[in-house]
């Protein structure tokens, strides 16, 4: 019974970490979209390009 509980705890911990990582990734993505919109509104091409590259990088990791 002890080994089963340890396995179950490890799986729950892994699942919680996966959920947390996904929540963080979605938050970062949403923030980048807002920053990209702001750069577009300001006509800031340098920031726009940097932010879109960062967004592409984030999306390729997920």
Short mmCIF file of C-alpha atoms in Angstrom, two decimals:
data_model
loop_
_atom_site.label_atom_id
_atom_site.label_comp_id
_atom_site.label_asym_id
_atom_site.label_seq_id
_atom_site.Cartn_x
_atom_site.Cartn_y
_atom_site.Cartn_z
CA UNK A 1 0.00 0.00 0.00
CA UNK A 2 2.89 2.41 0.71
CA UNK A 3 4.34 2.10 -2.76
CA UNK A 4 0.95 2.66 -4.36
CA UNK A 5 0.46 5.86 -2.36
CA UNK A 6 3.93 7.08 -3.31
CA UNK A 7 3.20 6.44 -6.99
CA UNK A 8 -0.17 8.16 -6.72
CA UNK A 9 1.39 11.15 -4.96
CA UNK A 10 4.10 11.40 -7.62
CA UNK A 11 1.51 11.32 -10.41
CA UNK A 12 -0.64 13.95 -8.71
CA UNK A 13 2.41 16.13 -8.21
CA UNK A 14 3.38 15.77 -11.86
CA UNK A 15 -0.16 16.58 -12.98
CA UNK A 16 -0.27 19.67 -10.73
CA UNK A 17 3.04 20.85 -12.20
CA UNK A 18 1.73 20.37 -15.73
CA UNK A 19 -1.42 22.36 -14.95
CA UNK A 20 0.66 25.12 -13.33
CA UNK A 21 3.06 25.29 -16.29
CA UNK A 22 0.16 25.54 -18.73
CA UNK A 23 -1.47 28.32 -16.70
CA UNK A 24 1.79 30.29 -16.66
CA UNK A 25 2.27 29.78 -20.40
CA UNK A 26 -1.26 31.01 -21.14
CA UNK A 27 -0.75 34.05 -18.90
CA UNK A 28 2.51 34.94 -20.66
CA UNK A 29 0.88 34.46 -24.06
CA UNK A 30 -2.07 36.70 -23.15
CA UNK A 31 0.31 39.36 -21.82
CA UNK A 32 2.38 39.23 -25.02
CA UNK A 33 -0.75 39.68 -27.15
CA UNK A 34 -1.64 42.78 -25.11
CA UNK A 35 1.88 44.16 -25.50
CA UNK A 36 1.80 43.45 -29.24
CA UNK A 37 -1.52 45.30 -29.56
CA UNK A 38 -0.01 48.23 -27.67
CA UNK A 39 3.06 48.29 -29.91
CA UNK A 40 0.80 48.27 -32.97
CA UNK A 41 -1.29 51.12 -31.60
CA UNK A 42 1.87 53.16 -30.97
CA UNK A 43 3.39 52.26 -34.33
CA UNK A 44 6.43 50.84 -32.51
CA UNK A 45 7.82 48.44 -35.11
CA UNK A 46 10.91 47.47 -33.08
CA UNK A 47 8.85 46.41 -30.05
CA UNK A 48 6.27 44.72 -32.28
CA UNK A 49 8.92 42.57 -33.97
CA UNK A 50 10.62 41.70 -30.68
CA UNK A 51 7.33 40.79 -29.01
CA UNK A 52 6.09 38.70 -31.93
CA UNK A 53 9.38 36.80 -31.95
CA UNK A 54 9.00 36.17 -28.23
CA UNK A 55 5.42 34.98 -28.79
CA UNK A 56 6.53 32.62 -31.57
CA UNK A 57 9.22 31.22 -29.30
CA UNK A 58 6.75 30.68 -26.47
CA UNK A 59 4.27 28.98 -28.80
CA UNK A 60 6.92 26.68 -30.26
CA UNK A 61 7.78 25.46 -26.75
CA UNK A 62 4.18 24.52 -25.98
#
